[in-house]
mmCIF file of C-alpha atoms in Angstrom:
data_model
loop_
_atom_site.group_PDB
_atom_site.id
_atom_site.type_symbol
_atom_site.label_atom_id
_atom_site.label_comp_id
_atom_site.label_asym_id
_atom_site.label_seq_id
_atom_site.Cartn_x
_atom_site.Cartn_y
_atom_site.Cartn_z
ATOM 1 C CA UNK A 16 -3.612 132.498 -2.410
ATOM 2 C CA UNK A 17 -5.767 129.515 -1.670
ATOM 3 C CA UNK A 18 -8.576 128.617 -4.249
ATOM 4 C CA UNK A 19 -11.168 125.284 -3.512
ATOM 5 C CA UNK A 20 -12.170 123.161 -6.038
ATOM 6 C CA UNK A 21 -15.230 120.843 -5.838
ATOM 7 C CA UNK A 22 -16.359 118.381 -8.632
ATOM 8 C CA UNK A 23 -18.489 117.863 -10.276
ATOM 9 C CA UNK A 24 -21.226 120.975 -9.823
ATOM 10 C CA UNK A 25 -24.437 118.699 -10.451
ATOM 11 C CA UNK A 26 -25.337 115.644 -10.145
ATOM 12 C CA UNK A 27 -28.014 113.063 -11.047
ATOM 13 C CA UNK A 28 -27.983 109.056 -9.868
ATOM 14 C CA UNK A 29 -29.773 106.210 -9.666
ATOM 15 C CA UNK A 30 -30.547 104.514 -6.454
ATOM 16 C CA UNK A 31 -27.790 101.300 -6.091
ATOM 17 C CA UNK A 32 -25.522 103.164 -7.822
ATOM 18 C CA UNK A 33 -21.837 104.170 -6.689
ATOM 19 C CA UNK A 34 -21.071 107.589 -6.434
ATOM 20 C CA UNK A 35 -17.613 109.785 -6.103
ATOM 21 C CA UNK A 36 -16.673 113.463 -5.639
ATOM 22 C CA UNK A 37 -13.367 115.335 -5.924
ATOM 23 C CA UNK A 38 -12.593 118.459 -3.271
ATOM 24 C CA UNK A 39 -9.053 119.664 -3.985
ATOM 25 C CA UNK A 40 -7.567 122.344 -1.810
ATOM 26 C CA UNK A 41 -4.450 124.388 -3.787
ATOM 27 C CA UNK A 42 -2.544 127.022 -2.136
ATOM 28 C CA UNK A 43 -1.854 125.634 1.051
ATOM 29 C CA UNK A 44 0.391 122.544 2.264
ATOM 30 C CA UNK A 45 -1.526 120.058 4.649
ATOM 31 C CA UNK A 46 -5.144 121.553 5.621
ATOM 32 C CA UNK A 47 -7.971 120.916 7.579
ATOM 33 C CA UNK A 48 -9.866 119.354 4.947
ATOM 34 C CA UNK A 49 -14.527 118.790 5.974
ATOM 35 C CA UNK A 50 -17.246 117.329 4.325
ATOM 36 C CA UNK A 51 -20.168 118.947 5.218
ATOM 37 C CA UNK A 52 -23.940 118.004 3.702
ATOM 38 C CA UNK A 53 -26.627 120.172 4.142
ATOM 39 C CA UNK A 54 -30.692 118.902 3.082
ATOM 40 C CA UNK A 55 -33.048 120.636 1.090
ATOM 41 C CA UNK A 56 -34.853 123.875 3.425
ATOM 42 C CA UNK A 57 -32.126 122.544 6.396
ATOM 43 C CA UNK A 58 -28.229 123.297 8.435
ATOM 44 C CA UNK A 59 -25.660 122.096 7.496
ATOM 45 C CA UNK A 60 -23.967 118.700 8.985
ATOM 46 C CA UNK A 61 -20.213 117.680 9.294
ATOM 47 C CA UNK A 62 -19.980 114.029 7.727
ATOM 48 C CA UNK A 63 -15.995 113.884 7.401
ATOM 49 C CA UNK A 64 -12.896 115.668 8.389
ATOM 50 C CA UNK A 65 -9.411 115.082 8.126
ATOM 51 C CA UNK A 66 -6.366 115.793 9.961
ATOM 52 C CA UNK A 67 -3.922 114.832 7.549
ATOM 53 C CA UNK A 68 -3.533 111.677 4.988
ATOM 54 C CA UNK A 69 -4.707 108.946 5.511
ATOM 55 C CA UNK A 70 -6.942 110.440 8.801
ATOM 56 C CA UNK A 71 -10.593 109.749 8.361
ATOM 57 C CA UNK A 72 -12.667 110.774 11.697
ATOM 58 C CA UNK A 73 -16.602 109.784 10.887
ATOM 59 C CA UNK A 74 -19.003 111.838 12.679
ATOM 60 C CA UNK A 75 -22.541 110.154 11.986
ATOM 61 C CA UNK A 76 -23.381 106.367 10.874
ATOM 62 C CA UNK A 77 -24.379 106.452 7.565
ATOM 63 C CA UNK A 78 -23.771 104.798 3.918
ATOM 64 C CA UNK A 79 -20.675 106.890 3.190
ATOM 65 C CA UNK A 80 -17.203 106.895 3.225
ATOM 66 C CA UNK A 81 -14.691 109.247 2.605
ATOM 67 C CA UNK A 82 -10.545 108.959 1.846
ATOM 68 C CA UNK A 83 -8.215 111.503 1.633
ATOM 69 C CA UNK A 84 -5.011 109.550 -0.709
ATOM 70 C CA UNK A 85 -3.629 113.165 -1.037
ATOM 71 C CA UNK A 86 -2.510 116.287 1.812
ATOM 72 C CA UNK A 87 -4.394 117.800 -0.334
ATOM 73 C CA UNK A 88 -7.688 116.242 -1.462
ATOM 74 C CA UNK A 89 -10.153 115.045 0.086
ATOM 75 C CA UNK A 90 -13.274 111.992 -1.626
ATOM 76 C CA UNK A 91 -16.754 111.420 -0.830
ATOM 77 C CA UNK A 92 -17.752 108.116 -1.263
ATOM 78 C CA UNK A 93 -20.513 105.401 -1.880
ATOM 79 C CA UNK A 94 -20.314 102.506 -2.853
ATOM 80 C CA UNK A 95 -24.229 102.433 -3.457
ATOM 81 C CA UNK A 96 -26.140 105.440 -2.613
ATOM 82 C CA UNK A 97 -30.363 106.247 -0.779
ATOM 83 C CA UNK A 98 -32.621 108.214 -1.628
ATOM 84 C CA UNK A 99 -31.186 109.995 1.721
ATOM 85 C CA UNK A 100 -28.034 110.908 0.003
ATOM 86 C CA UNK A 101 -29.418 113.177 -1.946
ATOM 87 C CA UNK A 102 -28.261 116.654 -0.527
ATOM 88 C CA UNK A 103 -25.399 119.456 -1.219
ATOM 89 C CA UNK A 104 -22.268 118.037 0.036
ATOM 90 C CA UNK A 105 -19.700 120.600 0.363
ATOM 91 C CA UNK A 106 -16.016 120.778 1.828
ATOM 92 C CA UNK A 107 -13.648 123.254 3.153
ATOM 93 C CA UNK A 108 -10.995 123.782 4.397
ATOM 94 C CA UNK A 109 -9.334 125.238 7.406
ATOM 95 C CA UNK A 110 -5.247 125.601 7.703
ATOM 96 C CA UNK A 111 -3.486 125.034 10.973
ATOM 97 C CA UNK A 112 -1.424 127.970 11.629
ATOM 98 C CA UNK A 113 -1.761 131.708 12.219
ATOM 99 C CA UNK A 114 -5.412 134.352 10.965
ATOM 100 C CA UNK A 115 -5.871 130.563 8.165
ATOM 101 C CA UNK A 116 -6.225 128.766 10.938
ATOM 102 C CA UNK A 117 -9.521 130.894 12.169
ATOM 103 C CA UNK A 118 -11.600 130.741 8.874
ATOM 104 C CA UNK A 119 -13.132 127.526 6.502
ATOM 105 C CA UNK A 120 -13.692 128.330 3.878
ATOM 106 C CA UNK A 121 -16.280 126.156 1.814
ATOM 107 C CA UNK A 122 -15.576 125.180 -1.894
ATOM 108 C CA UNK A 123 -18.914 125.759 -4.321
ATOM 109 C CA UNK A 124 -20.541 122.723 -3.231
ATOM 110 C CA UNK A 125 -22.237 120.222 -4.998
ATOM 111 C CA UNK A 126 -25.332 119.426 -5.416
ATOM 112 C CA UNK A 127 -27.009 115.576 -5.436
ATOM 113 C CA UNK A 128 -29.799 114.163 -6.856
ATOM 114 C CA UNK A 129 -30.479 110.733 -6.914
ATOM 115 C CA UNK A 130 -33.987 109.353 -8.415
ATOM 116 C CA UNK B 19 -23.791 117.941 22.502
ATOM 117 C CA UNK B 20 -23.402 121.607 21.583
ATOM 118 C CA UNK B 21 -26.539 123.164 20.260
ATOM 119 C CA UNK B 22 -27.048 125.867 18.331
ATOM 120 C CA UNK B 23 -30.489 128.049 17.858
ATOM 121 C CA UNK B 24 -31.171 130.843 15.438
ATOM 122 C CA UNK B 25 -34.274 133.029 15.655
ATOM 123 C CA UNK B 26 -36.507 134.325 14.105
ATOM 124 C CA UNK B 27 -35.611 131.469 10.958
ATOM 125 C CA UNK B 28 -37.180 133.301 8.230
ATOM 126 C CA UNK B 29 -37.759 137.171 8.390
ATOM 127 C CA UNK B 30 -38.928 139.604 5.334
ATOM 128 C CA UNK B 31 -37.952 143.127 6.000
ATOM 129 C CA UNK B 32 -38.570 146.445 4.173
ATOM 130 C CA UNK B 33 -35.379 148.169 2.249
ATOM 131 C CA UNK B 34 -34.331 150.929 4.160
ATOM 132 C CA UNK B 35 -35.064 149.607 8.241
ATOM 133 C CA UNK B 36 -32.712 147.769 10.826
ATOM 134 C CA UNK B 37 -33.841 144.681 12.153
ATOM 135 C CA UNK B 38 -31.586 142.009 14.349
ATOM 136 C CA UNK B 39 -30.672 137.908 14.036
ATOM 137 C CA UNK B 40 -29.698 135.955 17.264
ATOM 138 C CA UNK B 41 -27.669 132.593 17.725
ATOM 139 C CA UNK B 42 -27.776 131.149 20.968
ATOM 140 C CA UNK B 43 -25.393 128.206 22.054
ATOM 141 C CA UNK B 44 -25.597 125.663 25.196
ATOM 142 C CA UNK B 45 -21.926 125.226 25.703
ATOM 143 C CA UNK B 46 -18.688 127.061 25.818
ATOM 144 C CA UNK B 47 -17.004 128.250 22.836
ATOM 145 C CA UNK B 48 -13.971 129.465 21.932
ATOM 146 C CA UNK B 49 -15.410 131.316 18.564
ATOM 147 C CA UNK B 50 -17.904 131.892 16.368
ATOM 148 C CA UNK B 51 -18.860 132.009 12.898
ATOM 149 C CA UNK B 52 -21.815 134.035 10.684
ATOM 150 C CA UNK B 53 -21.557 132.636 6.871
ATOM 151 C CA UNK B 54 -23.807 133.842 4.046
ATOM 152 C CA UNK B 55 -25.111 131.412 1.627
ATOM 153 C CA UNK B 56 -27.104 132.777 -1.488
ATOM 154 C CA UNK B 57 -29.800 130.594 -3.125
ATOM 155 C CA UNK B 58 -28.073 127.427 -4.849
ATOM 156 C CA UNK B 59 -24.611 129.069 -3.577
ATOM 157 C CA UNK B 60 -22.055 127.707 -0.685
ATOM 158 C CA UNK B 61 -21.084 129.769 1.585
ATOM 159 C CA UNK B 62 -19.257 132.784 1.767
ATOM 160 C CA UNK B 63 -17.868 133.686 5.340
ATOM 161 C CA UNK B 64 -18.441 137.088 7.220
ATOM 162 C CA UNK B 65 -17.391 137.564 10.229
ATOM 163 C CA UNK B 66 -15.187 135.228 12.874
ATOM 164 C CA UNK B 67 -15.486 136.057 16.303
ATOM 165 C CA UNK B 68 -13.221 135.413 18.665
ATOM 166 C CA UNK B 69 -13.700 137.273 22.331
ATOM 167 C CA UNK B 70 -16.268 138.288 24.172
ATOM 168 C CA UNK B 71 -17.140 141.412 23.892
ATOM 169 C CA UNK B 72 -16.241 141.276 19.543
ATOM 170 C CA UNK B 73 -17.819 143.068 17.747
ATOM 171 C CA UNK B 74 -17.132 143.483 14.035
ATOM 172 C CA UNK B 75 -18.989 145.523 11.117
ATOM 173 C CA UNK B 76 -19.058 145.204 7.681
ATOM 174 C CA UNK B 77 -20.595 147.376 5.891
ATOM 175 C CA UNK B 78 -24.422 147.471 6.706
ATOM 176 C CA UNK B 79 -23.808 143.948 8.841
ATOM 177 C CA UNK B 80 -22.301 144.260 12.777
ATOM 178 C CA UNK B 81 -21.981 140.594 14.103
ATOM 179 C CA UNK B 82 -21.531 140.590 18.411
ATOM 180 C CA UNK B 83 -20.398 138.095 20.805
ATOM 181 C CA UNK B 84 -21.234 137.891 24.418
ATOM 182 C CA UNK B 85 -19.182 134.142 25.340
ATOM 183 C CA UNK B 86 -21.289 134.771 29.092
ATOM 184 C CA UNK B 87 -24.749 134.756 27.592
ATOM 185 C CA UNK B 88 -23.477 132.523 24.701
ATOM 186 C CA UNK B 89 -25.214 135.087 22.490
ATOM 187 C CA UNK B 90 -24.035 136.124 19.315
ATOM 188 C CA UNK B 91 -26.023 139.135 17.953
ATOM 189 C CA UNK B 92 -26.028 140.109 13.053
ATOM 190 C CA UNK B 93 -27.421 143.627 13.272
ATOM 191 C CA UNK B 94 -28.526 144.947 9.733
ATOM 192 C CA UNK B 95 -28.923 148.649 9.343
ATOM 193 C CA UNK B 96 -30.611 149.742 6.678
ATOM 194 C CA UNK B 97 -31.584 147.170 4.800
ATOM 195 C CA UNK B 98 -30.830 146.559 1.574
ATOM 196 C CA UNK B 99 -32.401 144.015 -1.634
ATOM 197 C CA UNK B 100 -29.085 143.014 -1.564
ATOM 198 C CA UNK B 101 -28.904 141.688 1.695
ATOM 199 C CA UNK B 102 -31.376 139.352 1.158
ATOM 200 C CA UNK B 103 -29.903 135.270 1.538
ATOM 201 C CA UNK B 104 -29.818 132.989 4.417
ATOM 202 C CA UNK B 105 -27.670 133.709 7.253
ATOM 203 C CA UNK B 106 -26.071 131.094 9.413
ATOM 204 C CA UNK B 107 -23.908 131.521 12.487
ATOM 205 C CA UNK B 108 -22.174 128.140 13.456
ATOM 206 C CA UNK B 109 -19.870 127.685 16.782
ATOM 207 C CA UNK B 110 -16.659 125.182 17.894
ATOM 208 C CA UNK B 111 -16.749 123.789 20.956
ATOM 209 C CA UNK B 112 -14.018 124.614 23.643
ATOM 210 C CA UNK B 113 -13.088 121.056 22.914
ATOM 211 C CA UNK B 114 -13.358 120.623 19.836
ATOM 212 C CA UNK B 115 -9.024 120.010 19.494
ATOM 213 C CA UNK B 116 -6.717 122.498 18.046
ATOM 214 C CA UNK B 117 -6.102 120.919 14.514
ATOM 215 C CA UNK B 118 -9.582 120.681 13.712
ATOM 216 C CA UNK B 119 -13.289 123.129 13.218
ATOM 217 C CA UNK B 120 -16.441 121.010 14.128
ATOM 218 C CA UNK B 121 -18.355 123.449 13.526
ATOM 219 C CA UNK B 122 -21.936 123.002 14.303
ATOM 220 C CA UNK B 123 -24.176 124.974 12.642
ATOM 221 C CA UNK B 124 -27.543 126.618 12.948
ATOM 222 C CA UNK B 125 -31.271 126.492 10.886
ATOM 223 C CA UNK B 126 -29.785 129.499 9.216
ATOM 224 C CA UNK B 127 -31.818 132.690 8.893
ATOM 225 C CA UNK B 128 -33.779 133.163 5.520
ATOM 226 C CA UNK B 129 -34.075 136.774 5.019
ATOM 227 C CA UNK B 130 -36.335 138.406 2.368
ATOM 228 C CA UNK B 131 -36.023 142.460 1.241
ATOM 229 C CA UNK B 132 -38.649 143.987 -0.016
ATOM 230 C CA UNK B 133 -38.538 147.195 -1.158
#
């Protein structure tokens, strides 16, 4: 069965510090991968998605970047965090074919607080 | 631009009562999702609705889709405390392409079921 892992689960960082959040998927190959952010009390906003290694699409201009160095690995980064980067970051995946393509499955999330 | 509106945003119910959450979207879509989120947790997939007139039921929850009206409903029957959570609908626009799932989420409905 497929599983998705995110880490770290919780992170407290000072303004101006770098960030790296990692997401990996097991039990599938060539997944579509996504980073969403949920600000406090709000809905989800798509930040990045990737359909393959090295292929990244950005949905909103921001202080963050994403990379996909391996097929099942998706990394969210920042060189210098802002207060507005605080939020709950969710990685998600879906398959390319069949029933797995119909469901977007989320990881457990990484809660980032920037002070 | 695809917009998704949920209402109500806050819902306080008594156990045993019935209620409906509504999800309207602004442009043509080929699939609609309902997710549940418990406080501090990630999103759990409840239903995927793929066609006009689709109805799916799981326990006390039933979801339906009317693509002509661009409306989905999540009906709660005889609510119990365990259903307390935030419920999100999410829509994939018809022009999102076959290889990615750029979902647009509603703001969520915070459901509280009181004894």
